[in-house]
XYZ file of C-alpha atoms in Angstrom:
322
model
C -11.260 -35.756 61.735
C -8.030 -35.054 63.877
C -6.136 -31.860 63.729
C -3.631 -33.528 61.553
C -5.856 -34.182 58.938
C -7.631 -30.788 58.711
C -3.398 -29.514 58.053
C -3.397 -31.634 55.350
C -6.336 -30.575 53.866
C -4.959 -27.221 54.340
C -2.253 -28.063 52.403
C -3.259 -29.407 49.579
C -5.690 -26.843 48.894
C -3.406 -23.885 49.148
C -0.895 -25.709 47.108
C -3.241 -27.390 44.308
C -4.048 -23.683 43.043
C -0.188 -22.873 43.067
C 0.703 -26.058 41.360
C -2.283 -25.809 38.495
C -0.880 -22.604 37.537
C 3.010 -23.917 37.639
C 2.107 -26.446 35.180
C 0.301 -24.391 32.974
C 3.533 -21.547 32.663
C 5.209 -24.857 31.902
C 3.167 -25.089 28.369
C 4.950 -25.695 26.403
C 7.100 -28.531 27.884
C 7.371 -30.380 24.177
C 7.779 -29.977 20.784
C 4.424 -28.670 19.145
C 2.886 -30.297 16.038
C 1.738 -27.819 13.131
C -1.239 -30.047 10.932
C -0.366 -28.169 7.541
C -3.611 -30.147 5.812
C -2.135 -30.093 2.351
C 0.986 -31.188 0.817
C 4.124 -29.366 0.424
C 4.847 -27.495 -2.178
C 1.801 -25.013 -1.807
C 1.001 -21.994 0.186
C -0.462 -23.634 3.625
C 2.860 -25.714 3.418
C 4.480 -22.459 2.679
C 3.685 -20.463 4.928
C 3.115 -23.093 7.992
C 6.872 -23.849 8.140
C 7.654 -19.651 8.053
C 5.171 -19.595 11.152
C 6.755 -23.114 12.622
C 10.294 -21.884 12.830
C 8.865 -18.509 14.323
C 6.767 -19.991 17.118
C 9.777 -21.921 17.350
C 12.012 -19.008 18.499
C 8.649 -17.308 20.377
C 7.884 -20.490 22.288
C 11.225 -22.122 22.873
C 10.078 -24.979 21.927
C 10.071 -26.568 18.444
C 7.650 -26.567 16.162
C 6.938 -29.083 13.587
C 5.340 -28.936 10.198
C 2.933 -32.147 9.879
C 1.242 -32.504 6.114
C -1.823 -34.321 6.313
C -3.006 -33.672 2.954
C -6.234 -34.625 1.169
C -9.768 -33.789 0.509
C -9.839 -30.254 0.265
C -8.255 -30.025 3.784
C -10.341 -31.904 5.949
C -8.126 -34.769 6.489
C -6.165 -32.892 8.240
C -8.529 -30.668 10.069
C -10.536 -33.530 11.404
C -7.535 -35.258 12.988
C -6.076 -32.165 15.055
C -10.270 -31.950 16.211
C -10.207 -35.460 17.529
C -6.568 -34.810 18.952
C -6.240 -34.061 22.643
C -7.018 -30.779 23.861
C -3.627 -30.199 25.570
C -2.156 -27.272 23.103
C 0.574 -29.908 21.330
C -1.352 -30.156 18.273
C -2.228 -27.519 16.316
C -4.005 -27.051 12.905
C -2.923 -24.057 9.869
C -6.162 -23.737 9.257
C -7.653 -21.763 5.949
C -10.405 -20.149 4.330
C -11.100 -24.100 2.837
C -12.019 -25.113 6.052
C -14.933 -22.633 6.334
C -16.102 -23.527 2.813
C -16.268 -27.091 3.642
C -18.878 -27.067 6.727
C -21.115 -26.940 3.633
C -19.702 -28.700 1.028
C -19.053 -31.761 2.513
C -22.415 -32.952 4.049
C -20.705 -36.275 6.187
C -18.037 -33.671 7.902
C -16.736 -35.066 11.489
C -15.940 -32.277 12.926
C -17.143 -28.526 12.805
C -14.032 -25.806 12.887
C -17.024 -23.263 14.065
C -16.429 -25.797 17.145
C -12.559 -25.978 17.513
C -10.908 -23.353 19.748
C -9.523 -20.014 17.474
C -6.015 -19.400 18.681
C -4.486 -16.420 15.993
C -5.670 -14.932 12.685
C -2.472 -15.504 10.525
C -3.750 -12.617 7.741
C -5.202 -13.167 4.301
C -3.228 -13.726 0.758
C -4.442 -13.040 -3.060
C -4.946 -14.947 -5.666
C -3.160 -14.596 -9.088
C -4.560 -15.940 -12.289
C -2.102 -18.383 -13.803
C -1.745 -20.116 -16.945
C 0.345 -22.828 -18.602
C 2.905 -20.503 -21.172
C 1.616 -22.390 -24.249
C -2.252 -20.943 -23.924
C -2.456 -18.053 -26.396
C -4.198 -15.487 -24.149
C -2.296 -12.593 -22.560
C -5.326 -10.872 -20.207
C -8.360 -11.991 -18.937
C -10.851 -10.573 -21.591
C -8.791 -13.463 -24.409
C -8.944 -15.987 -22.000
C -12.602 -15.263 -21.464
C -13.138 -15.141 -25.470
C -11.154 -18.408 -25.691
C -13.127 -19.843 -23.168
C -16.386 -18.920 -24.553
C -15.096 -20.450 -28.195
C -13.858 -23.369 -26.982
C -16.158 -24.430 -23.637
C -15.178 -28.533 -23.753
C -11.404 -28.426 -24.220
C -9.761 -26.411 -21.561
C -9.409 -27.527 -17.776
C -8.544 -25.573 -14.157
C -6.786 -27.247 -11.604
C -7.492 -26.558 -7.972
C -5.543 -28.070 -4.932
C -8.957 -30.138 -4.298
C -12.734 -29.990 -4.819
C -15.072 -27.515 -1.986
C -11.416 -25.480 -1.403
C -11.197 -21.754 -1.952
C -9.603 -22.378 -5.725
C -12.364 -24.354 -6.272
C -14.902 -21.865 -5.387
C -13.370 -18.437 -6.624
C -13.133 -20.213 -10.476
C -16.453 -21.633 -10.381
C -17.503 -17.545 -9.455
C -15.207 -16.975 -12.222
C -17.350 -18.899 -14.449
C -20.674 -17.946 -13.202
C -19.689 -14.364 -13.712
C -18.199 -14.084 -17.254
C -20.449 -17.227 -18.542
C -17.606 -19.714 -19.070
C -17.233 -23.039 -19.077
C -13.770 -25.552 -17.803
C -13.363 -28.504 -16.719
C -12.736 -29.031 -13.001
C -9.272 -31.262 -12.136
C -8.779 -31.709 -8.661
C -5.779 -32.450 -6.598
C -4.420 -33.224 -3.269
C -2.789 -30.439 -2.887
C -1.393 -26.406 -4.830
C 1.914 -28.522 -5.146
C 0.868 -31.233 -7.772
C -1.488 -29.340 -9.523
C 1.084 -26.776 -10.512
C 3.622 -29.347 -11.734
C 0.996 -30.897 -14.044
C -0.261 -26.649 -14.725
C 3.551 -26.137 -15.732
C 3.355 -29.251 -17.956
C 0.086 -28.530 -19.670
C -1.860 -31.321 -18.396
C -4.184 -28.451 -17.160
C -4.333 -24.814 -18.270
C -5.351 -22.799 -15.688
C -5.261 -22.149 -11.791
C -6.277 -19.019 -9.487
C -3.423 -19.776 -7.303
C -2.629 -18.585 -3.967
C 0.285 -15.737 -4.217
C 2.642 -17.543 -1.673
C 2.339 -21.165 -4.135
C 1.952 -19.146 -7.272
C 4.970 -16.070 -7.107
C 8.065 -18.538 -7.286
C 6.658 -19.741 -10.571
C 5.413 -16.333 -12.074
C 9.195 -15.092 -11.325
C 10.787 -18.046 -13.022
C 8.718 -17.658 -16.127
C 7.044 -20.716 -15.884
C 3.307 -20.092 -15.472
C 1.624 -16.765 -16.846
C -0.093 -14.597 -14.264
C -3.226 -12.697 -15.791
C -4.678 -11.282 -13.438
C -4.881 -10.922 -9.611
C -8.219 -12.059 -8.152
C -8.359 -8.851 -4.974
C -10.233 -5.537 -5.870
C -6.905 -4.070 -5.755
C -3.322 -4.400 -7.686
C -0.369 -6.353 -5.387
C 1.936 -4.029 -4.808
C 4.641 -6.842 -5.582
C 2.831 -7.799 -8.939
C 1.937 -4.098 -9.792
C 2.071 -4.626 -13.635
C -0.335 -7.488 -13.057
C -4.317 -5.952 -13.230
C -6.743 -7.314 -10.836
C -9.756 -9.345 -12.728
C -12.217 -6.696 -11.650
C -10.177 -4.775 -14.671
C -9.747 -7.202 -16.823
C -13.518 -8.384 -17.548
C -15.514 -9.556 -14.826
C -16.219 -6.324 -12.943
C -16.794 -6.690 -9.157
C -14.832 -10.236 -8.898
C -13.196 -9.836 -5.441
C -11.746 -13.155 -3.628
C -8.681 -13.778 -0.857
C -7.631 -16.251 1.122
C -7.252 -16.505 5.174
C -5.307 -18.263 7.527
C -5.293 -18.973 11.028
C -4.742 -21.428 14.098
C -6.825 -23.600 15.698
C -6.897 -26.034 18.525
C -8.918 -29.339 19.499
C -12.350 -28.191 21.190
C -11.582 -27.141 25.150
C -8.161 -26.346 24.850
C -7.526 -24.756 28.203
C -7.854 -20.640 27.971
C -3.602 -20.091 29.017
C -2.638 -21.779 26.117
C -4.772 -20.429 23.862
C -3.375 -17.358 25.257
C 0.008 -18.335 25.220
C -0.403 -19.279 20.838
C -2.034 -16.003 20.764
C 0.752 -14.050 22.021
C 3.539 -15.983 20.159
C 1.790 -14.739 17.105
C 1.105 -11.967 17.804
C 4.707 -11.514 18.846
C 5.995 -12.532 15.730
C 4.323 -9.618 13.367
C 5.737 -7.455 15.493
C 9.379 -8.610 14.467
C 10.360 -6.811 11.402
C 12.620 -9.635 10.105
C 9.527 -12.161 10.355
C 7.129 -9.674 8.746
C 9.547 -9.110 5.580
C 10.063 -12.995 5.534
C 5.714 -13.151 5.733
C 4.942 -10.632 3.112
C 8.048 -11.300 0.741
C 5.740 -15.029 0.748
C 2.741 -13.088 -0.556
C 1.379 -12.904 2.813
C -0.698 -10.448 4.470
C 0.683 -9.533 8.161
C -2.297 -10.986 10.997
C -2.604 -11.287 14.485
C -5.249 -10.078 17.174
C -7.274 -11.675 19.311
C -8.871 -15.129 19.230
C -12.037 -13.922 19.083
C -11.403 -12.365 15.887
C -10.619 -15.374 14.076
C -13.494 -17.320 15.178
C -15.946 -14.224 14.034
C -14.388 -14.284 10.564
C -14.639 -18.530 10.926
C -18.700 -17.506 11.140
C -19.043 -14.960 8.560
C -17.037 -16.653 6.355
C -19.097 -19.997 6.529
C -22.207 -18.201 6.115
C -20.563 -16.775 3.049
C -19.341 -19.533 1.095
C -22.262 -21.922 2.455
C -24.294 -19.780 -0.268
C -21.727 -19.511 -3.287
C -21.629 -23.535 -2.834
C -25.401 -23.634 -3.051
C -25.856 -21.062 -5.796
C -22.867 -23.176 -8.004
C -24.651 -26.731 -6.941
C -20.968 -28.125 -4.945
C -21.340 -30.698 -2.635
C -18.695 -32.898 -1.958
C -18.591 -37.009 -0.963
């Protein structure tokens, strides 16, 4: 080897560092896709497109609100897993997905196994009814439950998600029985909830508040051990009749499996940017949104408790999916 090419190799290797960490200051260098894995209308869609145009302003670079609705979520979780692990595509992930590593025994992907990137914060639940039911609290719905156990139905936004789970609780607690509709999505289910092709929904706050304000549902309850300070008036189930009853939704982001560390990093800090920005953080909560943020590690510890957690409501209620 002459002493030209020992230069070279010189070169390249004190440059190849230098260059590596160029391009990854560079991310991102494109618009970002944001899998919301339900369709619009309800809370992930809600509340993905409130984070989108903030990681849009954090990032400089635009992100974009996918829906890739169906089956409780998955859909959409499995195709941001099998996406490439380059930071560009991104999945709003939820409490559902955690529920479903054990209700849905031929799952392709394991979000224990994709890469946490920010907690987004948690959200309660309200208790909603179609106007025409003749309850006004939990303890008459209960009774009219309990006199009536073939003819009334829930609605959930599909069957292993969170809504599924916290109203089968629901009925394993106060000894109840309703029939289960599913849907693709919080959207749908409300219209038909509004029409009275259902009668009841626990509800996310962010899908649920719009309709409470405009009179067109009834909220009876919240489902969180405590009162929401922006539905006061409303009492929490624990109150109402089924002492104990405590259930809330999460959020978060996630990325393909081996998404390098500096993006990760890079998602983290956008987030955690963003709750820091008091115009953002009125726009969050005002959506019935808890504030989030921290590291990535803390999302992926909740991602493990929380499977652990719901893997044995689903077996003591018998759910299994597919």
């Amino acid at each position: 080897m002459d002493r030209r090419q020992l230069l070279a190799m010189a070169a390249c290797a004190s440059v190849a560092p230098t260059s590596l960490v160029m391009a990854q200051q560079r991310y991102p260098a494109q618009p970002i896709k944001l899998v919301a894995p339900f369709p619009p209308g309800g809370t992930v869609d809600i509340l993905s497109r409130a984070m989108a145009d903030q990681l849009t302003q954090e990032l400089g670079r635009s992100t974009i609100v996918d829906n890739r609705g169906g089956a409780g979520g998955t859909i959409g979780a499995d195709i941001v897993a099998k996406a490439p692990a380059d930071g560009y595509t991104a999945l709003f992930g939820a409490v559902h997905h955690a529920i479903a590593q054990s209700v849905y025994p031929k799952l392709g992907y394991d979000i224990r196994q994709m890469t946490p990137a920010a907690f987004l914060g948690r959200v309660n639940h309200a208790v909603i009814i179609n106007n025409a039911l003749p309850v006004k609290n939990i303890a008459e719905l209960i009774a009219l439950l309990k006199a009536h156990p073939d003819k009334y139905s829930y609605a959930t936004p599909g069957a292993g998600t969170m809504q599924h789970m916290m109203t089968e609780y629901f009925k394993s607690v106060t000894g109840t029985e309703m029939l289960h509709v599913p849907y693709r999505g919080s959207g749908p289910a409300i219209v038909d909830l509004i029409a009275g092709n259902v009668h009841v929904m626990f509800e996310t706050m962010p899908s649920a508040l719009q309709h409470i304000k405009a009179g067109s549902v009834r909220a009876l309850a919240v489902t969180s051990s405590k009162r929401a300070p922006y539905l006061a008036q409303i009492p929490t189930v624990s109150e109402s009749g089924a002492p104990n009853y405590d259930a809330t939704s999460w959020y978060g982001i996630y990325l393909p499996q081996n998404t390098p560390a500096p993006v990760v990093q890079t998602i983290n800090a956008a987030v955690n940017s963003a709750f820091q920005k008091a115009s953002f953080v009125d726009r969050w909560t005002s959506l019935g949104a808890d504030t989030g943020g921290g590291t990535p590690e803390t999302l992926a510890q909740l991602t493990t408790s929380e499977v652990s957690r719901w893997a044995a409501v689903a077996k003591s209620a018998g759910i299994s999916v597919g």
